[in-house]
Amino acid sequence: KLDGRGTFRFFEPAMDERMQARRRLELDMRQALARREFQLHYQPQLNLETDRLVGCEALIRWQHPERGTVPPGDFIPLAEEIGLIVPIGEWVIRQACRDAAAWPAPVSVAVNVSPAQFKSDRLVETVISALSNADLPAGRLEIEITEGVLLQENERTLHTLYRLRELGVRVSMDDFGTGYSSLSYLRSFPFDKIKIDRSFVHDMAKRPDGEAIIRAIAGLGRSLGMTTVAEGVETEDQMRRIRAEGCTEVQGYLVSRPLPVADLVGLLAGR
Ligand code: C2E
Ligand code: MG
Ligand code: MG
Ligand code: MG
């Protein structure tokens, strides 16, 4: 179809191989939850005003028996496509709440939630039950969404976001600035946090306008009463610039890579 109408191509063995690989991944993924192959790693977020770790983002990893660690970019899109993201996402929320309940009280946990999880009716009930089972106050859970969630902005999505907010859960806009209309999405819901996409941080020192964009988003956050987090901070130079431009928090390899929960607990205790 990519070649346009009226053209045809013979079925190539390579296409068949790709489809088989995808099918295998799908079958493996359907078993992975029951086989406990998923893990959460956590990446800390540093508040620049207090110099304290204030939260951690939960990032899923798949420990595949043959392939080793599979990063989320390699399976989350397929999980979304075939609906598996709903049970996987539910496991993430429950596990993240359980883990966070053992951390020092001010440290919160952030969970990424996909558009498909908003389409299912279960999200709010899952959050309520995960918080209560873990005995975690709602104020220590944060939900990160991307523009994709608001793309088909409908009553139900907004209703869900407001119900989460009423519970006391915080809501962040992830990967801010990468989509088509980030600004208009900011208007559709009063987010608690803006996470500035790491591509802007990466470009900061390399392009003359790079730092101006960070400055503008930090200012926007201040005006709207939203926290701003710079993602993907890797160098001291980036950290210095981010500080100077007035972002509230940083997250990136410079502070720490995402860590297995046991290592994170050590890090939190050390700070
Ligand atoms: P994200 O939510 O924007 O998460 C941040 C990503 O940036 C993570 O990649 C993290 O490892 C990476 N990162 C953090 N600091 C740095 C840095 O200094 N430099 C660079 N180059 N990268 C950095 P990861 O873990 O591969 O996750 C990729 C994406 O997969 C996430 O992007 C998120 O959209 C999705 N994802 C991860 N876990 C989940 C999950 O449990 N559920 C859902 N629905 N999506 C998830
Ligand atoms: Mg995120
Ligand atoms: Mg992000
Ligand atoms: Mg992302």
Coordinates of C-alpha atoms and ligand atoms in Angstrom, one line a residue:
K1 CA 0.0 0.0 0.0
L2 CA 2.9 2.3 0.7
D3 CA 3.8 2.2 -3.0
G4 CA 0.5 3.7 -3.9
R5 CA -2.5 2.5 -5.8
G6 CA -2.2 0.2 -8.7
T7 CA 1.2 -1.2 -7.8
F8 CA 1.9 -4.6 -6.4
R9 CA 4.9 -6.4 -4.9
F10 CA 5.6 -10.0 -4.4
F11 CA 5.4 -11.2 -0.8
E12 CA 9.0 -11.1 0.3
P13 CA 10.5 -13.5 2.8
A14 CA 11.7 -10.5 4.8
M15 CA 8.2 -9.3 5.3
D16 CA 7.2 -12.7 6.5
E17 CA 10.1 -12.7 9.0
R18 CA 9.1 -9.3 10.4
M19 CA 5.5 -10.5 10.9
Q20 CA 6.7 -13.6 12.6
A21 CA 9.0 -11.7 14.9
R22 CA 6.1 -9.4 15.8
R23 CA 3.8 -12.4 16.4
R24 CA 6.4 -14.0 18.6
L25 CA 6.9 -10.8 20.6
E26 CA 3.1 -10.7 21.0
L27 CA 2.9 -14.2 22.3
D28 CA 5.8 -13.7 24.7
M29 CA 4.2 -10.5 26.0
R30 CA 0.9 -12.2 26.7
Q31 CA 2.8 -14.6 29.0
A32 CA 5.2 -12.1 30.6
L33 CA 2.8 -10.8 33.3
A34 CA 2.0 -14.2 34.6
R35 CA 5.7 -15.2 34.4
R36 CA 6.7 -12.0 36.4
E37 CA 9.1 -10.9 33.7
F38 CA 8.3 -7.2 34.1
Q39 CA 10.2 -4.9 36.4
L40 CA 10.1 -1.3 37.4
H41 CA 13.2 0.8 37.4
Y42 CA 13.0 4.2 39.1
Q43 CA 14.7 7.5 38.1
P44 CA 14.9 10.2 40.7
Q45 CA 13.9 13.8 40.3
L46 CA 15.9 16.5 42.0
N47 CA 14.3 19.7 43.2
L48 CA 16.7 22.6 42.4
E49 CA 15.4 24.9 45.2
T50 CA 15.8 22.4 48.0
D51 CA 18.5 20.2 46.4
R52 CA 16.4 17.2 47.5
L53 CA 15.1 14.2 45.7
V54 CA 11.4 14.8 45.6
G55 CA 10.1 12.0 43.3
C56 CA 10.9 9.1 41.1
E57 CA 9.6 8.1 37.7
A58 CA 8.7 4.4 37.3
L59 CA 10.0 3.0 34.0
I60 CA 9.1 -0.5 32.9
R61 CA 11.6 -3.1 31.9
W62 CA 10.9 -6.5 30.4
Q63 CA 13.3 -9.2 31.5
H64 CA 12.9 -11.5 28.5
P65 CA 14.2 -15.0 29.0
E66 CA 16.1 -15.1 25.7
R67 CA 16.4 -11.5 24.6
G68 CA 17.5 -10.0 27.9
T69 CA 16.2 -6.6 29.0
V70 CA 13.8 -5.2 26.5
P71 CA 13.3 -1.4 26.7
P72 CA 9.8 0.0 26.8
G73 CA 10.2 1.6 23.4
D74 CA 10.4 -1.9 21.9
F75 CA 7.2 -3.3 23.4
I76 CA 4.9 -0.6 24.7
P77 CA 3.7 0.5 21.2
L78 CA 2.7 -3.1 20.4
A79 CA 1.2 -3.5 23.9
E80 CA -0.9 -0.4 23.1
E81 CA -1.9 -1.7 19.7
I82 CA -3.2 -5.1 21.0
G83 CA -4.7 -3.8 24.2
L84 CA -2.3 -5.5 26.5
I85 CA -1.2 -2.2 27.9
V86 CA -4.3 -2.2 30.1
P87 CA -3.3 -5.2 32.3
I88 CA 0.4 -4.3 32.1
G89 CA -0.4 -0.7 33.0
E90 CA -2.5 -1.9 35.9
W91 CA 0.4 -4.0 37.2
V92 CA 2.7 -0.9 36.9
I93 CA 0.3 1.3 38.9
R94 CA 0.0 -1.3 41.7
Q95 CA 3.7 -2.1 41.8
A96 CA 4.7 1.5 41.8
C97 CA 2.4 2.3 44.7
R98 CA 3.6 -0.6 46.7
D99 CA 7.3 0.4 46.1
A100 CA 6.7 4.0 46.9
A101 CA 5.0 3.2 50.2
A102 CA 8.4 2.1 51.5
W103 CA 10.2 5.4 50.6
P104 CA 10.7 8.4 52.8
A105 CA 7.3 10.3 53.0
P106 CA 8.1 13.3 50.8
V107 CA 9.2 11.2 47.9
S108 CA 6.4 10.6 45.3
V109 CA 6.2 8.2 42.4
A110 CA 5.3 9.1 38.8
V111 CA 3.7 6.5 36.5
N112 CA 3.3 6.8 32.7
V113 CA -0.2 6.1 31.5
S114 CA -1.0 5.4 27.9
P115 CA -4.0 6.6 25.9
A116 CA -5.5 3.1 25.8
Q117 CA -5.6 3.0 29.6
F118 CA -7.8 6.1 29.5
K119 CA -10.1 4.5 27.0
S120 CA -10.8 1.6 29.4
D121 CA -13.1 2.4 32.2
R122 CA -10.9 0.9 34.9
L123 CA -8.2 3.5 35.4
V124 CA -9.8 5.4 38.3
E125 CA -10.9 2.2 40.1
T126 CA -7.4 0.8 39.6
V127 CA -5.7 3.9 41.1
I128 CA -8.1 3.9 44.1
S129 CA -7.5 0.3 44.8
A130 CA -3.7 0.5 44.3
L131 CA -3.4 3.4 46.7
S132 CA -5.5 1.8 49.3
N133 CA -3.8 -1.7 49.0
A134 CA -0.4 0.0 49.3
D135 CA -1.6 2.4 52.0
L136 CA -0.1 5.2 49.9
P137 CA -1.5 8.8 50.2
A138 CA -2.9 9.9 46.8
G139 CA -0.7 13.0 47.0
R140 CA 2.4 10.8 46.5
L141 CA 1.2 9.4 43.2
E142 CA 1.6 11.3 40.0
I143 CA 0.2 10.3 36.6
E144 CA 2.3 11.3 33.5
I145 CA 0.4 11.7 30.2
T146 CA 1.5 12.7 26.8
E147 CA -0.5 14.6 24.2
G148 CA -1.7 11.3 22.8
V149 CA -4.1 11.1 25.8
L150 CA -5.7 14.4 25.0
L151 CA -5.5 14.0 21.2
Q152 CA -9.0 12.6 20.9
E153 CA -9.9 15.0 23.7
N154 CA -13.3 13.7 24.8
E155 CA -15.5 14.2 27.8
R156 CA -14.5 10.9 29.3
T157 CA -10.8 11.5 29.2
L158 CA -11.2 14.9 30.9
H159 CA -13.7 13.4 33.4
T160 CA -11.1 10.8 34.3
L161 CA -8.4 13.4 34.7
Y162 CA -10.6 15.4 37.0
R163 CA -11.6 12.4 39.0
L164 CA -7.9 11.6 39.5
R165 CA -7.3 15.1 40.6
E166 CA -10.2 15.0 43.1
L167 CA -8.6 12.0 44.7
G168 CA -5.4 14.1 45.2
V169 CA -3.4 12.5 42.5
R170 CA -1.2 14.9 40.5
V171 CA -1.1 15.0 36.7
S172 CA 1.9 15.8 34.6
M173 CA 2.2 16.6 30.9
D174 CA 5.1 14.5 29.7
D175 CA 7.4 15.2 26.7
F176 CA 6.2 18.8 26.6
G177 CA 6.9 20.6 23.3
T178 CA 7.3 17.6 21.0
G179 CA 3.8 17.3 19.7
Y180 CA 1.7 19.4 17.4
S181 CA -0.1 21.6 19.8
S182 CA 1.4 21.4 23.3
L183 CA 0.3 24.9 24.2
S184 CA -3.4 24.2 23.5
Y185 CA -3.2 21.0 25.5
L186 CA -2.0 23.0 28.5
R187 CA -5.3 24.9 28.3
S188 CA -7.5 21.8 28.3
F189 CA -6.5 20.6 31.8
P190 CA -4.8 22.3 34.8
F191 CA -1.7 20.1 34.9
D192 CA 0.5 20.1 38.1
K193 CA 3.7 19.6 36.2
I194 CA 5.2 20.2 32.8
K195 CA 8.0 17.9 31.8
I196 CA 10.2 19.5 29.2
D197 CA 11.2 17.0 26.6
R198 CA 14.8 16.0 26.7
S199 CA 15.3 17.0 23.0
F200 CA 15.1 20.7 24.2
V201 CA 17.7 20.1 26.9
H202 CA 19.9 18.3 24.4
D203 CA 19.7 21.2 22.0
M204 CA 20.2 23.9 24.6
A205 CA 23.9 24.5 24.3
K206 CA 24.0 23.6 20.6
R207 CA 21.6 26.1 19.2
P208 CA 21.4 29.8 19.9
D209 CA 17.7 29.6 20.5
G210 CA 17.9 26.5 22.6
E211 CA 18.2 28.1 26.0
A212 CA 15.5 30.7 25.1
I213 CA 13.0 27.9 24.7
I214 CA 13.7 26.4 28.1
R215 CA 13.5 29.9 29.6
A216 CA 10.1 30.4 28.0
I217 CA 8.7 27.1 29.2
A218 CA 10.0 27.7 32.8
G219 CA 8.3 31.1 32.7
L220 CA 5.1 29.6 31.4
G221 CA 5.1 27.1 34.2
R222 CA 5.6 29.9 36.8
S223 CA 2.8 31.9 35.3
L224 CA 0.4 29.0 35.3
G225 CA 1.5 27.7 38.8
M226 CA 2.9 24.5 37.3
T227 CA 6.1 22.8 38.3
T228 CA 8.6 22.5 35.4
V229 CA 10.9 19.5 35.1
A230 CA 13.8 19.3 32.7
E231 CA 14.2 15.8 31.3
G232 CA 17.4 14.2 30.1
V233 CA 19.9 16.3 31.9
E234 CA 23.2 14.6 31.3
T235 CA 26.0 17.2 31.9
E236 CA 27.0 19.8 34.5
D237 CA 26.8 22.4 31.8
Q238 CA 23.1 21.6 31.1
M239 CA 22.4 21.5 34.8
R240 CA 23.9 25.0 35.2
R241 CA 21.8 26.4 32.4
I242 CA 18.6 24.7 33.6
R243 CA 19.2 26.2 37.0
A244 CA 19.8 29.6 35.5
E245 CA 16.6 29.5 33.5
G246 CA 14.5 28.7 36.5
C247 CA 13.2 25.2 36.1
T248 CA 11.9 23.6 39.3
E249 CA 13.3 20.1 38.9
V250 CA 15.7 18.0 36.9
Q251 CA 15.6 14.4 35.9
G252 CA 18.4 12.8 34.0
Y253 CA 21.5 10.6 33.9
L254 CA 23.5 13.3 35.7
V255 CA 21.4 12.9 38.8
S256 CA 21.0 9.2 38.3
R257 CA 20.1 6.6 35.7
P258 CA 16.9 4.7 36.3
L259 CA 17.7 2.1 39.0
P260 CA 16.2 -1.2 40.2
V261 CA 14.1 -0.5 43.3
A262 CA 16.7 -1.9 45.7
D263 CA 19.4 0.4 44.5
L264 CA 17.0 3.4 44.6
V265 CA 16.2 2.8 48.3
G266 CA 20.0 3.0 49.0
L267 CA 20.2 6.2 47.1
L268 CA 17.2 7.8 48.9
A269 CA 18.7 6.8 52.2
G270 CA 22.1 8.3 51.3
R271 CA 20.5 11.7 50.4
Ligands
C2E1 P1 9.4 9.0 29.3 O1 8.2 8.9 30.1 O2 9.7 10.4 28.7 O3 10.6 8.6 30.2 C1 11.9 9.1 30.1 C2 12.9 8.3 29.3 O4 14.1 9.0 29.1 C3 13.2 7.0 29.9 O5 13.5 6.1 28.8 C4 14.6 7.3 30.6 O6 15.4 6.2 30.8 C5 15.2 8.2 29.6 N1 16.2 9.1 30.2 C6 16.2 9.6 31.4 N2 17.2 10.4 31.6 C7 17.9 10.5 30.5 C8 19.1 11.1 30.1 O7 19.8 11.9 30.8 N3 19.5 10.9 28.8 C9 18.8 10.1 27.9 N4 19.3 10.0 26.7 N5 17.7 9.5 28.3 C10 17.2 9.6 29.6 P2 12.9 4.6 28.8 O8 12.9 4.0 30.2 O9 13.5 3.8 27.7 O10 11.3 4.8 28.5 C11 10.9 5.3 27.3 C12 9.5 5.7 27.3 O11 8.7 4.5 27.4 C13 9.0 6.6 28.4 O12 9.4 7.9 28.1 C14 7.5 6.3 28.4 O13 6.9 7.1 27.4 C15 7.5 4.9 28.0 N6 7.3 4.1 29.3 C16 8.2 3.7 30.2 N7 7.6 3.0 31.2 C17 6.3 2.9 30.9 C18 5.1 2.4 31.6 O14 5.2 1.8 32.6 N8 3.9 2.6 30.9 C19 3.8 3.3 29.8 N9 2.6 3.4 29.2 N10 4.8 3.8 29.1 C20 6.1 3.7 29.7
MG2 MG 7.4 9.9 31.6
MG3 MG 9.3 12.2 29.0
MG4 MG 8.5 9.7 26.1

